Amino acid sequence: MRVIRTIEEMRRLRPELGRLGLVPTMGALHAGHVSLVEVMRDRVKRATGVLDSTAVSVFVNPTQFAPHEDFHRYPRPLEDDLAMCEGAGVDLVFAPSVEEMYRPGEVRVSMDPGMLARRWEGELRPGHFAGVCQVVAKLFNILTPSWACFGEKDFQQLAVLRAMTGSLDYGIGIVAGPTRRDADGLAMSSRNRYLSPAQRARALAIPRAIRATQKAYADGEKSVQALERVLREALLRDETSSGVEVELQYAVIVDPETLEPLAGGEGTELRTLADESRILVAVKVGTTRLIDNAALVQLPNH
Ligand code: PAF
């Protein structure tokens, strides 16, 4: 496995790699990331039979963090990440420094991430998706992959990046990897390592609330407002009695394509509830922000 630290080296090596599949990450890799490599390999090979190499990028991108967010304390266990990539049969890891990606003194151009970035994460984290689009566009230009795989765990990010890739004609196939969960149901995330045991126990309200909402829908509840009530009540219910603080940032059911709310509200129309409607949740447990999502009816392979 090659580890490349500079853009120049990457460009020199690029012709040897053939048709490339890329998994962009910020490192602190876990089994969810490894599954993205596997999903991409399987899907692309099955669909086209021509994936020559797989690459993982490891870069904690400063432009997608607001000044008060966790950029400086974001975990950077590069040696562990490399071992994980090696174990997953990755051919190349691109791990540039911040100065390599954002050259000091350079005039920077960023991107308008479009309508899909307007609500939810986009509203709570102004500038976040502009930063995500900026770095992913740079990675696309540097590595020129034929496919790129992103996790459904960041459902809005996936939608924004699909739109970016399509509307800017990158000609790159976007592959979505299902959310991986630990045995207790918590969606895998590099930020889970910030949680104390008590906070983690409290965070289990998230998968529980999603399951409760899916069950209510399966049992015949077809009112969006009632389903969102089930979701919010389950998130706020402290079954651990630990007193760990939970701040509900949003807990909504949205159209899976437009990410617009189904429950109406100012300036929105009522849209139809369907099996594919998406439950989106963002919660702060202590100081850690966690997001999760699922369809109202989950497909068997998810
Ligand atoms: O999802 C992530 O890890 C990041 O947002 C990404 C897509 C690698 C861009 O920095």
PDB file of C-alpha atoms and ligand atoms in Angstrom:
ATOM      1  CA  MET A   1       0.000   0.000   0.000  1.00  0.00           C
ATOM      2  CA  ARG A   2       1.340   3.413  -0.937  1.00  0.00           C
ATOM      3  CA  VAL A   3       1.043   6.410   1.332  1.00  0.00           C
ATOM      4  CA  ILE A   4       1.167   9.682  -0.574  1.00  0.00           C
ATOM      5  CA  ARG A   5       1.578  13.035   1.176  1.00  0.00           C
ATOM      6  CA  THR A   6       1.817  15.545  -1.687  1.00  0.00           C
ATOM      7  CA  ILE A   7      -0.297  16.522  -4.667  1.00  0.00           C
ATOM      8  CA  GLU A   8       2.717  16.403  -6.967  1.00  0.00           C
ATOM      9  CA  GLU A   9       3.550  12.823  -5.963  1.00  0.00           C
ATOM     10  CA  MET A  10      -0.099  11.858  -6.367  1.00  0.00           C
ATOM     11  CA  ARG A  11      -0.224  13.281  -9.885  1.00  0.00           C
ATOM     12  CA  ARG A  12       3.015  11.498 -10.810  1.00  0.00           C
ATOM     13  CA  LEU A  13       1.684   8.154  -9.613  1.00  0.00           C
ATOM     14  CA  ARG A  14      -1.864   8.559 -10.922  1.00  0.00           C
ATOM     15  CA  PRO A  15      -1.421   6.934 -14.393  1.00  0.00           C
ATOM     16  CA  GLU A  16      -0.373   3.633 -12.752  1.00  0.00           C
ATOM     17  CA  LEU A  17      -3.646   3.337 -10.836  1.00  0.00           C
ATOM     18  CA  GLY A  18      -6.062   2.878 -13.728  1.00  0.00           C
ATOM     19  CA  ARG A  19      -9.774   3.244 -12.926  1.00  0.00           C
ATOM     20  CA  LEU A  20      -9.817   4.327  -9.320  1.00  0.00           C
ATOM     21  CA  GLY A  21     -12.391   4.137  -6.533  1.00  0.00           C
ATOM     22  CA  LEU A  22     -11.972   6.712  -3.754  1.00  0.00           C
ATOM     23  CA  VAL A  23     -13.257   6.732  -0.184  1.00  0.00           C
ATOM     24  CA  PRO A  24     -12.758  10.266   1.201  1.00  0.00           C
ATOM     25  CA  THR A  25     -12.409  10.307   5.009  1.00  0.00           C
ATOM     26  CA  MET A  26     -11.179  12.468   7.842  1.00  0.00           C
ATOM     27  CA  GLY A  27      -9.381   9.488   9.356  1.00  0.00           C
ATOM     28  CA  ALA A  28     -10.029   8.012  12.823  1.00  0.00           C
ATOM     29  CA  LEU A  29     -11.218   5.070  10.789  1.00  0.00           C
ATOM     30  CA  HIS A  30     -13.627   2.446  12.090  1.00  0.00           C
ATOM     31  CA  ALA A  31     -15.421  -0.573  10.661  1.00  0.00           C
ATOM     32  CA  GLY A  32     -17.908   1.761   8.946  1.00  0.00           C
ATOM     33  CA  HIS A  33     -15.119   3.222   6.806  1.00  0.00           C
ATOM     34  CA  VAL A  34     -13.775  -0.236   5.973  1.00  0.00           C
ATOM     35  CA  SER A  35     -17.273  -1.218   4.878  1.00  0.00           C
ATOM     36  CA  LEU A  36     -17.293   1.744   2.438  1.00  0.00           C
ATOM     37  CA  VAL A  37     -14.181   0.332   0.775  1.00  0.00           C
ATOM     38  CA  GLU A  38     -15.846  -3.083   0.558  1.00  0.00           C
ATOM     39  CA  VAL A  39     -19.191  -1.738  -0.668  1.00  0.00           C
ATOM     40  CA  MET A  40     -17.495   0.266  -3.395  1.00  0.00           C
ATOM     41  CA  ARG A  41     -15.360  -2.626  -4.521  1.00  0.00           C
ATOM     42  CA  ASP A  42     -18.310  -5.052  -4.619  1.00  0.00           C
ATOM     43  CA  ARG A  43     -20.788  -2.696  -6.281  1.00  0.00           C
ATOM     44  CA  VAL A  44     -18.416  -1.276  -8.851  1.00  0.00           C
ATOM     45  CA  LYS A  45     -16.968  -4.661  -9.750  1.00  0.00           C
ATOM     46  CA  ARG A  46     -20.433  -6.181 -10.037  1.00  0.00           C
ATOM     47  CA  ALA A  47     -21.745  -3.290 -12.126  1.00  0.00           C
ATOM     48  CA  THR A  48     -18.755  -2.698 -14.396  1.00  0.00           C
ATOM     49  CA  GLY A  49     -16.049  -5.255 -13.647  1.00  0.00           C
ATOM     50  CA  VAL A  50     -13.350  -2.613 -14.041  1.00  0.00           C
ATOM     51  CA  LEU A  51     -12.129  -1.214 -10.733  1.00  0.00           C
ATOM     52  CA  ASP A  52      -8.330  -1.239 -10.940  1.00  0.00           C
ATOM     53  CA  SER A  53      -7.417   0.372  -7.595  1.00  0.00           C
ATOM     54  CA  THR A  54      -8.943   1.697  -4.396  1.00  0.00           C
ATOM     55  CA  ALA A  55      -7.756   4.754  -2.509  1.00  0.00           C
ATOM     56  CA  VAL A  56      -8.677   6.264   0.843  1.00  0.00           C
ATOM     57  CA  SER A  57      -7.983   9.915   1.578  1.00  0.00           C
ATOM     58  CA  VAL A  58      -7.282  10.873   5.184  1.00  0.00           C
ATOM     59  CA  PHE A  59      -7.557  14.611   5.752  1.00  0.00           C
ATOM     60  CA  VAL A  60      -9.157  16.547   8.586  1.00  0.00           C
ATOM     61  CA  ASN A  61     -10.459  19.424   6.526  1.00  0.00           C
ATOM     62  CA  PRO A  62     -10.323  22.742   8.420  1.00  0.00           C
ATOM     63  CA  THR A  63     -12.707  24.553   6.056  1.00  0.00           C
ATOM     64  CA  GLN A  64     -15.701  22.449   7.093  1.00  0.00           C
ATOM     65  CA  PHE A  65     -15.348  23.248  10.802  1.00  0.00           C
ATOM     66  CA  ALA A  66     -16.632  26.464  12.382  1.00  0.00           C
ATOM     67  CA  PRO A  67     -14.152  28.172  14.764  1.00  0.00           C
ATOM     68  CA  HIS A  68     -15.954  26.830  17.884  1.00  0.00           C
ATOM     69  CA  GLU A  69     -16.101  23.235  16.569  1.00  0.00           C
ATOM     70  CA  ASP A  70     -13.784  20.294  17.238  1.00  0.00           C
ATOM     71  CA  PHE A  71     -11.170  20.714  14.448  1.00  0.00           C
ATOM     72  CA  HIS A  72      -8.235  20.867  16.876  1.00  0.00           C
ATOM     73  CA  ARG A  73      -9.310  17.959  19.037  1.00  0.00           C
ATOM     74  CA  TYR A  74     -10.563  15.782  16.153  1.00  0.00           C
ATOM     75  CA  PRO A  75      -8.704  12.437  16.533  1.00  0.00           C
ATOM     76  CA  ARG A  76      -5.770  11.861  14.135  1.00  0.00           C
ATOM     77  CA  PRO A  77      -4.492   8.306  14.731  1.00  0.00           C
ATOM     78  CA  LEU A  78      -2.735   8.056  11.353  1.00  0.00           C
ATOM     79  CA  GLU A  79      -0.727   4.892  12.126  1.00  0.00           C
ATOM     80  CA  ASP A  80      -3.910   3.025  13.140  1.00  0.00           C
ATOM     81  CA  ASP A  81      -5.690   4.364  10.053  1.00  0.00           C
ATOM     82  CA  LEU A  82      -2.924   3.103   7.778  1.00  0.00           C
ATOM     83  CA  ALA A  83      -3.022  -0.336   9.411  1.00  0.00           C
ATOM     84  CA  MET A  84      -6.791  -0.455   8.867  1.00  0.00           C
ATOM     85  CA  CYS A  85      -6.449   0.516   5.207  1.00  0.00           C
ATOM     86  CA  GLU A  86      -3.731  -2.075   4.708  1.00  0.00           C
ATOM     87  CA  GLY A  87      -5.995  -4.716   6.285  1.00  0.00           C
ATOM     88  CA  ALA A  88      -8.821  -3.681   3.970  1.00  0.00           C
ATOM     89  CA  GLY A  89      -6.638  -4.183   0.895  1.00  0.00           C
ATOM     90  CA  VAL A  90      -6.537  -0.489  -0.030  1.00  0.00           C
ATOM     91  CA  ASP A  91      -3.929   0.304  -2.708  1.00  0.00           C
ATOM     92  CA  LEU A  92      -3.207   3.887  -1.798  1.00  0.00           C
ATOM     93  CA  VAL A  93      -3.747   6.340   1.049  1.00  0.00           C
ATOM     94  CA  PHE A  94      -3.603  10.047   0.246  1.00  0.00           C
ATOM     95  CA  ALA A  95      -2.850  11.882   3.504  1.00  0.00           C
ATOM     96  CA  PRO A  96      -1.794  15.463   2.777  1.00  0.00           C
ATOM     97  CA  SER A  97      -1.042  18.157   5.357  1.00  0.00           C
ATOM     98  CA  VAL A  98      -3.263  21.216   5.741  1.00  0.00           C
ATOM     99  CA  GLU A  99      -0.548  23.372   4.110  1.00  0.00           C
ATOM    100  CA  GLU A 100      -0.411  21.001   1.133  1.00  0.00           C
ATOM    101  CA  MET A 101      -4.150  21.301   0.528  1.00  0.00           C
ATOM    102  CA  TYR A 102      -4.525  24.984   1.420  1.00  0.00           C
ATOM    103  CA  ARG A 103      -1.318  26.716   0.435  1.00  0.00           C
ATOM    104  CA  PRO A 104      -0.583  29.682   2.696  1.00  0.00           C
ATOM    105  CA  GLY A 105      -1.154  32.995   0.963  1.00  0.00           C
ATOM    106  CA  GLU A 106      -3.155  31.455  -1.889  1.00  0.00           C
ATOM    107  CA  VAL A 107      -6.401  33.156  -2.888  1.00  0.00           C
ATOM    108  CA  ARG A 108      -9.055  30.565  -2.158  1.00  0.00           C
ATOM    109  CA  VAL A 109     -12.144  29.825  -4.175  1.00  0.00           C
ATOM    110  CA  SER A 110     -15.021  28.043  -2.510  1.00  0.00           C
ATOM    111  CA  MET A 111     -18.340  26.751  -3.675  1.00  0.00           C
ATOM    112  CA  ASP A 112     -22.022  27.374  -3.112  1.00  0.00           C
ATOM    113  CA  PRO A 113     -23.281  23.945  -2.000  1.00  0.00           C
ATOM    114  CA  GLY A 114     -26.791  24.622  -3.322  1.00  0.00           C
ATOM    115  CA  MET A 115     -30.341  24.148  -2.081  1.00  0.00           C
ATOM    116  CA  LEU A 116     -29.856  20.775  -0.411  1.00  0.00           C
ATOM    117  CA  ALA A 117     -27.421  22.373   2.036  1.00  0.00           C
ATOM    118  CA  ARG A 118     -29.922  24.946   3.219  1.00  0.00           C
ATOM    119  CA  ARG A 119     -31.560  23.167   6.139  1.00  0.00           C
ATOM    120  CA  TRP A 120     -30.533  20.873   9.026  1.00  0.00           C
ATOM    121  CA  GLU A 121     -26.727  20.563   9.192  1.00  0.00           C
ATOM    122  CA  GLY A 122     -26.421  23.500   6.795  1.00  0.00           C
ATOM    123  CA  GLU A 123     -28.469  25.734   9.073  1.00  0.00           C
ATOM    124  CA  LEU A 124     -26.798  24.653  12.306  1.00  0.00           C
ATOM    125  CA  ARG A 125     -23.284  24.629  10.851  1.00  0.00           C
ATOM    126  CA  PRO A 126     -23.051  27.647   8.530  1.00  0.00           C
ATOM    127  CA  GLY A 127     -20.285  27.177   5.964  1.00  0.00           C
ATOM    128  CA  HIS A 128     -19.958  23.447   6.700  1.00  0.00           C
ATOM    129  CA  PHE A 129     -21.167  22.168   3.331  1.00  0.00           C
ATOM    130  CA  ALA A 130     -19.254  24.838   1.398  1.00  0.00           C
ATOM    131  CA  GLY A 131     -16.139  23.428   3.106  1.00  0.00           C
ATOM    132  CA  VAL A 132     -17.134  19.825   2.395  1.00  0.00           C
ATOM    133  CA  CYS A 133     -17.762  20.607  -1.296  1.00  0.00           C
ATOM    134  CA  GLN A 134     -14.501  22.536  -1.523  1.00  0.00           C
ATOM    135  CA  VAL A 135     -12.364  19.698  -0.180  1.00  0.00           C
ATOM    136  CA  VAL A 136     -14.192  16.945  -2.048  1.00  0.00           C
ATOM    137  CA  ALA A 137     -13.875  18.928  -5.304  1.00  0.00           C
ATOM    138  CA  LYS A 138     -10.145  19.271  -4.643  1.00  0.00           C
ATOM    139  CA  LEU A 139      -9.832  15.529  -3.898  1.00  0.00           C
ATOM    140  CA  PHE A 140     -11.752  14.740  -7.092  1.00  0.00           C
ATOM    141  CA  ASN A 141      -9.394  16.981  -9.093  1.00  0.00           C
ATOM    142  CA  ILE A 142      -6.246  15.583  -7.478  1.00  0.00           C
ATOM    143  CA  LEU A 143      -7.116  11.868  -7.507  1.00  0.00           C
ATOM    144  CA  THR A 144      -9.469  11.849 -10.530  1.00  0.00           C
ATOM    145  CA  PRO A 145     -11.428   8.796  -9.350  1.00  0.00           C
ATOM    146  CA  SER A 146     -14.056   7.079 -11.478  1.00  0.00           C
ATOM    147  CA  TRP A 147     -16.134   6.318  -8.352  1.00  0.00           C
ATOM    148  CA  ALA A 148     -16.339   7.766  -4.872  1.00  0.00           C
ATOM    149  CA  CYS A 149     -18.098   6.237  -1.896  1.00  0.00           C
ATOM    150  CA  PHE A 150     -19.734   8.181   0.959  1.00  0.00           C
ATOM    151  CA  GLY A 151     -21.651   6.841   3.960  1.00  0.00           C
ATOM    152  CA  GLU A 152     -25.414   7.212   4.340  1.00  0.00           C
ATOM    153  CA  LYS A 153     -24.736   8.058   7.973  1.00  0.00           C
ATOM    154  CA  ASP A 154     -24.159  11.624   6.704  1.00  0.00           C
ATOM    155  CA  PHE A 155     -27.320  11.570   4.640  1.00  0.00           C
ATOM    156  CA  GLN A 156     -27.442  15.286   3.848  1.00  0.00           C
ATOM    157  CA  GLN A 157     -23.736  15.324   2.947  1.00  0.00           C
ATOM    158  CA  LEU A 158     -24.330  12.431   0.547  1.00  0.00           C
ATOM    159  CA  ALA A 159     -27.207  14.342  -1.099  1.00  0.00           C
ATOM    160  CA  VAL A 160     -25.179  17.564  -1.366  1.00  0.00           C
ATOM    161  CA  LEU A 161     -22.172  15.737  -2.852  1.00  0.00           C
ATOM    162  CA  ARG A 162     -24.330  13.835  -5.333  1.00  0.00           C
ATOM    163  CA  ALA A 163     -25.787  17.162  -6.455  1.00  0.00           C
ATOM    164  CA  MET A 164     -22.322  18.722  -6.704  1.00  0.00           C
ATOM    165  CA  THR A 165     -20.943  15.806  -8.707  1.00  0.00           C
ATOM    166  CA  GLY A 166     -23.916  15.858 -11.070  1.00  0.00           C
ATOM    167  CA  SER A 167     -24.321  19.575 -11.530  1.00  0.00           C
ATOM    168  CA  LEU A 168     -20.600  20.202 -12.082  1.00  0.00           C
ATOM    169  CA  ASP A 169     -20.310  17.229 -14.478  1.00  0.00           C
ATOM    170  CA  TYR A 170     -17.496  15.446 -12.706  1.00  0.00           C
ATOM    171  CA  GLY A 171     -18.493  12.181 -14.396  1.00  0.00           C
ATOM    172  CA  ILE A 172     -17.731  10.348 -11.157  1.00  0.00           C
ATOM    173  CA  GLY A 173     -20.077   7.591  -9.956  1.00  0.00           C
ATOM    174  CA  ILE A 174     -21.249   8.215  -6.389  1.00  0.00           C
ATOM    175  CA  VAL A 175     -21.731   5.038  -4.355  1.00  0.00           C
ATOM    176  CA  ALA A 176     -23.661   5.186  -1.056  1.00  0.00           C
ATOM    177  CA  GLY A 177     -22.541   2.911   1.784  1.00  0.00           C
ATOM    178  CA  PRO A 178     -25.155   1.856   4.357  1.00  0.00           C
ATOM    179  CA  THR A 179     -24.749   3.097   7.943  1.00  0.00           C
ATOM    180  CA  ARG A 180     -22.882   0.604  10.104  1.00  0.00           C
ATOM    181  CA  ARG A 181     -23.948   0.221  13.706  1.00  0.00           C
ATOM    182  CA  ASP A 182     -22.263  -1.164  16.783  1.00  0.00           C
ATOM    183  CA  ALA A 183     -23.932  -4.138  18.483  1.00  0.00           C
ATOM    184  CA  ASP A 184     -25.851  -1.740  20.779  1.00  0.00           C
ATOM    185  CA  GLY A 185     -27.340   0.051  17.741  1.00  0.00           C
ATOM    186  CA  LEU A 186     -25.332   3.298  17.863  1.00  0.00           C
ATOM    187  CA  ALA A 187     -24.285   4.401  14.376  1.00  0.00           C
ATOM    188  CA  MET A 188     -20.511   4.174  13.985  1.00  0.00           C
ATOM    189  CA  SER A 189     -18.848   7.584  14.020  1.00  0.00           C
ATOM    190  CA  SER A 190     -15.342   8.840  14.702  1.00  0.00           C
ATOM    191  CA  ARG A 191     -16.919  11.202  17.240  1.00  0.00           C
ATOM    192  CA  ASN A 192     -18.316   8.309  19.347  1.00  0.00           C
ATOM    193  CA  ARG A 193     -14.903   8.136  20.993  1.00  0.00           C
ATOM    194  CA  TYR A 194     -15.638  11.467  22.713  1.00  0.00           C
ATOM    195  CA  LEU A 195     -18.494   9.836  24.671  1.00  0.00           C
ATOM    196  CA  SER A 196     -18.096   8.708  28.278  1.00  0.00           C
ATOM    197  CA  PRO A 197     -19.794   5.362  29.116  1.00  0.00           C
ATOM    198  CA  ALA A 198     -22.752   7.238  30.655  1.00  0.00           C
ATOM    199  CA  GLN A 199     -23.071   9.492  27.602  1.00  0.00           C
ATOM    200  CA  ARG A 200     -22.871   6.522  25.273  1.00  0.00           C
ATOM    201  CA  ALA A 201     -25.651   4.774  27.204  1.00  0.00           C
ATOM    202  CA  ARG A 202     -27.760   7.948  26.897  1.00  0.00           C
ATOM    203  CA  ALA A 203     -26.939   8.212  23.174  1.00  0.00           C
ATOM    204  CA  LEU A 204     -28.628   4.845  22.612  1.00  0.00           C
ATOM    205  CA  ALA A 205     -31.880   6.789  22.727  1.00  0.00           C
ATOM    206  CA  ILE A 206     -31.070   7.750  19.111  1.00  0.00           C
ATOM    207  CA  PRO A 207     -31.325   4.276  17.504  1.00  0.00           C
ATOM    208  CA  ARG A 208     -34.143   3.465  19.935  1.00  0.00           C
ATOM    209  CA  ALA A 209     -36.112   6.532  18.843  1.00  0.00           C
ATOM    210  CA  ILE A 210     -35.568   5.722  15.172  1.00  0.00           C
ATOM    211  CA  ARG A 211     -36.787   2.157  15.723  1.00  0.00           C
ATOM    212  CA  ALA A 212     -39.817   3.402  17.697  1.00  0.00           C
ATOM    213  CA  THR A 213     -40.749   5.722  14.819  1.00  0.00           C
ATOM    214  CA  GLN A 214     -40.332   2.953  12.243  1.00  0.00           C
ATOM    215  CA  LYS A 215     -42.482   0.674  14.397  1.00  0.00           C
ATOM    216  CA  ALA A 216     -45.222   3.293  14.794  1.00  0.00           C
ATOM    217  CA  TYR A 217     -45.261   3.710  11.001  1.00  0.00           C
ATOM    218  CA  ALA A 218     -45.354  -0.069  10.449  1.00  0.00           C
ATOM    219  CA  ASP A 219     -48.218  -0.298  12.977  1.00  0.00           C
ATOM    220  CA  GLY A 220     -50.254   2.093  10.842  1.00  0.00           C
ATOM    221  CA  GLU A 221     -49.456   5.620  12.102  1.00  0.00           C
ATOM    222  CA  LYS A 222     -49.467   7.783   8.979  1.00  0.00           C
ATOM    223  CA  SER A 223     -49.501  11.264  10.495  1.00  0.00           C
ATOM    224  CA  VAL A 224     -46.111  12.972  10.113  1.00  0.00           C
ATOM    225  CA  GLN A 225     -46.713  15.078  13.208  1.00  0.00           C
ATOM    226  CA  ALA A 226     -47.574  12.010  15.296  1.00  0.00           C
ATOM    227  CA  LEU A 227     -44.507  10.135  14.044  1.00  0.00           C
ATOM    228  CA  GLU A 228     -42.250  13.098  14.798  1.00  0.00           C
ATOM    229  CA  ARG A 229     -43.770  13.223  18.289  1.00  0.00           C
ATOM    230  CA  VAL A 230     -42.853   9.543  18.799  1.00  0.00           C
ATOM    231  CA  LEU A 231     -39.318  10.319  17.606  1.00  0.00           C
ATOM    232  CA  ARG A 232     -38.793  13.372  19.837  1.00  0.00           C
ATOM    233  CA  GLU A 233     -40.351  11.842  22.941  1.00  0.00           C
ATOM    234  CA  ALA A 234     -38.159   8.746  22.617  1.00  0.00           C
ATOM    235  CA  LEU A 235     -35.044  10.907  22.192  1.00  0.00           C
ATOM    236  CA  LEU A 236     -35.822  12.964  25.266  1.00  0.00           C
ATOM    237  CA  ARG A 237     -36.766   9.979  27.445  1.00  0.00           C
ATOM    238  CA  ASP A 238     -33.804   9.247  29.723  1.00  0.00           C
ATOM    239  CA  GLU A 239     -33.994   5.497  30.292  1.00  0.00           C
ATOM    240  CA  THR A 240     -30.569   5.574  31.939  1.00  0.00           C
ATOM    241  CA  SER A 241     -31.581   8.105  34.647  1.00  0.00           C
ATOM    242  CA  SER A 242     -27.966   9.264  34.445  1.00  0.00           C
ATOM    243  CA  GLY A 243     -28.790  12.934  34.180  1.00  0.00           C
ATOM    244  CA  VAL A 244     -26.597  13.204  31.049  1.00  0.00           C
ATOM    245  CA  GLU A 245     -27.789  16.271  29.171  1.00  0.00           C
ATOM    246  CA  VAL A 246     -29.290  15.803  25.745  1.00  0.00           C
ATOM    247  CA  GLU A 247     -30.028  18.727  23.454  1.00  0.00           C
ATOM    248  CA  LEU A 248     -32.338  17.899  20.607  1.00  0.00           C
ATOM    249  CA  GLN A 249     -31.197  19.910  17.562  1.00  0.00           C
ATOM    250  CA  TYR A 250     -33.578  18.454  15.015  1.00  0.00           C
ATOM    251  CA  ALA A 251     -35.683  15.323  14.768  1.00  0.00           C
ATOM    252  CA  VAL A 252     -37.725  15.371  11.604  1.00  0.00           C
ATOM    253  CA  ILE A 253     -39.113  13.301   8.759  1.00  0.00           C
ATOM    254  CA  VAL A 254     -38.143  14.605   5.338  1.00  0.00           C
ATOM    255  CA  ASP A 255     -38.447  13.925   1.648  1.00  0.00           C
ATOM    256  CA  PRO A 256     -35.423  11.715   0.803  1.00  0.00           C
ATOM    257  CA  GLU A 257     -34.614  13.628  -2.403  1.00  0.00           C
ATOM    258  CA  THR A 258     -35.250  17.263  -1.514  1.00  0.00           C
ATOM    259  CA  LEU A 259     -34.663  16.928   2.256  1.00  0.00           C
ATOM    260  CA  GLU A 260     -37.646  19.230   2.737  1.00  0.00           C
ATOM    261  CA  PRO A 261     -39.782  18.602   5.820  1.00  0.00           C
ATOM    262  CA  LEU A 262     -42.966  16.604   5.416  1.00  0.00           C
ATOM    263  CA  ALA A 263     -44.632  18.145   8.420  1.00  0.00           C
ATOM    264  CA  GLY A 264     -45.150  21.492   6.732  1.00  0.00           C
ATOM    265  CA  GLY A 265     -44.180  24.618   8.605  1.00  0.00           C
ATOM    266  CA  GLU A 266     -43.524  28.100   7.359  1.00  0.00           C
ATOM    267  CA  GLY A 267     -43.030  28.290   3.609  1.00  0.00           C
ATOM    268  CA  THR A 268     -43.199  24.535   3.099  1.00  0.00           C
ATOM    269  CA  GLU A 269     -45.899  22.451   1.514  1.00  0.00           C
ATOM    270  CA  LEU A 270     -47.143  19.237   2.980  1.00  0.00           C
ATOM    271  CA  ARG A 271     -45.477  16.404   1.127  1.00  0.00           C
ATOM    272  CA  THR A 272     -46.532  12.814   1.039  1.00  0.00           C
ATOM    273  CA  LEU A 273     -45.311  10.383   3.633  1.00  0.00           C
ATOM    274  CA  ALA A 274     -43.831   7.234   2.069  1.00  0.00           C
ATOM    275  CA  ASP A 275     -41.770   4.202   3.050  1.00  0.00           C
ATOM    276  CA  GLU A 276     -38.643   6.022   1.766  1.00  0.00           C
ATOM    277  CA  SER A 277     -39.286   9.188   3.795  1.00  0.00           C
ATOM    278  CA  ARG A 278     -36.207   9.841   5.848  1.00  0.00           C
ATOM    279  CA  ILE A 279     -35.944  10.259   9.594  1.00  0.00           C
ATOM    280  CA  LEU A 280     -33.156  12.761  10.350  1.00  0.00           C
ATOM    281  CA  VAL A 281     -31.822  13.286  13.855  1.00  0.00           C
ATOM    282  CA  ALA A 282     -29.174  15.565  15.360  1.00  0.00           C
ATOM    283  CA  VAL A 283     -28.609  15.489  19.079  1.00  0.00           C
ATOM    284  CA  LYS A 284     -25.986  16.878  21.401  1.00  0.00           C
ATOM    285  CA  VAL A 285     -25.053  14.453  24.156  1.00  0.00           C
ATOM    286  CA  GLY A 286     -22.949  16.430  26.605  1.00  0.00           C
ATOM    287  CA  THR A 287     -20.718  18.409  24.242  1.00  0.00           C
ATOM    288  CA  THR A 288     -20.727  15.785  21.459  1.00  0.00           C
ATOM    289  CA  ARG A 289     -22.948  16.258  18.412  1.00  0.00           C
ATOM    290  CA  LEU A 290     -24.304  13.023  16.976  1.00  0.00           C
ATOM    291  CA  ILE A 291     -26.347  12.616  13.821  1.00  0.00           C
ATOM    292  CA  ASP A 292     -28.244   9.617  12.547  1.00  0.00           C
ATOM    293  CA  ASN A 293     -30.921   8.824   9.977  1.00  0.00           C
ATOM    294  CA  ALA A 294     -32.940   6.006   8.481  1.00  0.00           C
ATOM    295  CA  ALA A 295     -35.791   5.407   6.068  1.00  0.00           C
ATOM    296  CA  LEU A 296     -39.212   4.812   7.633  1.00  0.00           C
ATOM    297  CA  VAL A 297     -39.010   1.348   6.128  1.00  0.00           C
ATOM    298  CA  GLN A 298     -35.454   0.113   6.047  1.00  0.00           C
ATOM    299  CA  LEU A 299     -34.435  -2.089   3.124  1.00  0.00           C
ATOM    300  CA  PRO A 300     -33.209  -5.550   4.224  1.00  0.00           C
ATOM    301  CA  ASN A 301     -29.550  -4.907   3.314  1.00  0.00           C
ATOM    302  CA  HIS A 302     -29.372  -1.720   5.434  1.00  0.00           C
TER     303      HIS A 302
HETATM  304  O1  PAF B   1     -17.581  12.649   5.842  1.00  0.00           O
HETATM  305  C1  PAF B   1     -16.410  13.027   6.002  1.00  0.00           C
HETATM  306  O2  PAF B   1     -15.606  12.350   6.629  1.00  0.00           O
HETATM  307  C2  PAF B   1     -15.982  14.367   5.434  1.00  0.00           C
HETATM  308  O3  PAF B   1     -16.994  15.307   5.501  1.00  0.00           O
HETATM  309  C3  PAF B   1     -15.414  14.269   4.013  1.00  0.00           C
HETATM  310  C4  PAF B   1     -16.473  13.822   3.019  1.00  0.00           C
HETATM  311  C5  PAF B   1     -14.255  13.297   3.985  1.00  0.00           C
HETATM  312  C6  PAF B   1     -14.903  15.643   3.561  1.00  0.00           C
HETATM  313  O4  PAF B   1     -13.911  16.123   4.420  1.00  0.00           O
END
